[in-house]
Coordinates of C-alpha atoms in Angstrom, one line a residue:
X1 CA 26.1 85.2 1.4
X2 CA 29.1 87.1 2.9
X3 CA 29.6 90.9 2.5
X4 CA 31.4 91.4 -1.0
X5 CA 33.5 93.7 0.9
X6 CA 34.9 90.9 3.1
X7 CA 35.4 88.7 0.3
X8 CA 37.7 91.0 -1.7
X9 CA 39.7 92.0 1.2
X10 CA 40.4 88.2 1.8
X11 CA 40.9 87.9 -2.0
X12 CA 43.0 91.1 -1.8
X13 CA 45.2 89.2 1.0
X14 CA 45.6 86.0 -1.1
X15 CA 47.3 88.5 -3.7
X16 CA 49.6 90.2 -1.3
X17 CA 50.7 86.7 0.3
X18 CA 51.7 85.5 -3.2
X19 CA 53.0 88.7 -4.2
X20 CA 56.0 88.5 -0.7
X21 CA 56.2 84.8 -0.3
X22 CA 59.5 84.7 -2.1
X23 CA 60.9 87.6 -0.1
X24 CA 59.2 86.1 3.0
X25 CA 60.5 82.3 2.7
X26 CA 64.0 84.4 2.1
X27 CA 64.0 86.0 5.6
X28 CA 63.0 83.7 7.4
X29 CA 65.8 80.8 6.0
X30 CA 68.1 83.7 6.9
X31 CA 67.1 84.0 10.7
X32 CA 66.3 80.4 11.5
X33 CA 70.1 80.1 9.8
X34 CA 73.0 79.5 12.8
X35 CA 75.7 79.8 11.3
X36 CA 75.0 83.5 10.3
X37 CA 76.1 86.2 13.0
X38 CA 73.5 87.7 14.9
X39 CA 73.8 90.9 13.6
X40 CA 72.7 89.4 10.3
X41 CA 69.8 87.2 11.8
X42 CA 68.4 90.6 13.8
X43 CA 68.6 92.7 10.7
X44 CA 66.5 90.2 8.7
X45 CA 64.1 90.1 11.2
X46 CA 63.7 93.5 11.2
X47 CA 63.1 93.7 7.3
X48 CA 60.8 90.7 8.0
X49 CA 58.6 93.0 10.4
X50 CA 58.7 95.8 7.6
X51 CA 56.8 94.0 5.2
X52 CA 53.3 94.7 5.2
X53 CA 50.8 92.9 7.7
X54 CA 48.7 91.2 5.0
X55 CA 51.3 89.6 3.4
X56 CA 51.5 87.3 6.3
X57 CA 49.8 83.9 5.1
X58 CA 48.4 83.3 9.0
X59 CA 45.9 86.3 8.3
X60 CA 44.1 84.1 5.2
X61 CA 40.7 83.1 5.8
X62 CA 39.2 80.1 4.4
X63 CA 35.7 80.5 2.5
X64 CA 33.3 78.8 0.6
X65 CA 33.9 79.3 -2.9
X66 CA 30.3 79.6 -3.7
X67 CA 29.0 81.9 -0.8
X68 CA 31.8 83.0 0.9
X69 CA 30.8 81.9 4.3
X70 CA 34.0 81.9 6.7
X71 CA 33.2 79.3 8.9
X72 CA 32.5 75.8 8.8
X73 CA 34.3 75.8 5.5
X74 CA 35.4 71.8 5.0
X75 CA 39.1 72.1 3.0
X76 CA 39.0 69.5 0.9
X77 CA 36.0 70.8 -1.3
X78 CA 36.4 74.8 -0.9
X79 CA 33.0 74.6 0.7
X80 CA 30.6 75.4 3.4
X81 CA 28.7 73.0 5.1
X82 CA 25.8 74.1 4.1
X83 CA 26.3 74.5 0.4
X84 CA 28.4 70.9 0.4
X85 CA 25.2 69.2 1.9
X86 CA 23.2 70.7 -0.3
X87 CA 25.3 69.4 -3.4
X88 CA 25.3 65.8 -1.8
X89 CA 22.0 65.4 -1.6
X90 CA 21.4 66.1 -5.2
X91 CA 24.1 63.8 -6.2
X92 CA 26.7 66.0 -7.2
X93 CA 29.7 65.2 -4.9
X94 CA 31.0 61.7 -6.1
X95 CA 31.2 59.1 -3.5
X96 CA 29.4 60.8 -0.8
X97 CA 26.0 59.4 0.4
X98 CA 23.9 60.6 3.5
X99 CA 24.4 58.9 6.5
X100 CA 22.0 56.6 7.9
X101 CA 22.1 54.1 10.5

């Protein structure tokens, strides 16, 4: 099991990305945008750059959703390795059989 602590900063992240998507996706339409003068472009980079490091979606980690482990985390079922193996051997995880031959 991860450290709670590391867990609620990521969680704490996930919050602060949702909260400045809107104001993020606006920025950065306005720099990547030609036609505007670059005067324009510059100061929206520069309010892009003000914005708080965590709100920047690159900084997310995936983990499991049961243990919290970062690594080897498989995306589509929000889980480690170890805890998705664990739940296909019992028969939990529809359509997924152990491997044999």
């Amino acid at each position: 099991m991860a450290k709670l602590a590391l867990i609620n900063r990521d969680e704490k992240r996930r919050q602060m990305v949702e909260k400045y998507a809107k104001k993020r996706a606006e920025l950065i339409a306005i720099i990547n945008n030609v036609s505007l003068s670059d005067v324009e472009r510059y100061e929206a980079r520069l309010k892009l750059q003000k914005l708080p490091r965590d709100a920047s979606p690159v900084r997310l980690r995936n983990r499991c959703q049961i243990t919290g482990r970062p690594r080897g985390v498989f995306r589509k079922f929000g889980l480690g390795r170890l805890k998705l193996r664990d739940l296909v051997m019992k028969g939990e995880v529809p359509g997924m059989i152990k491997a044999s031959w």
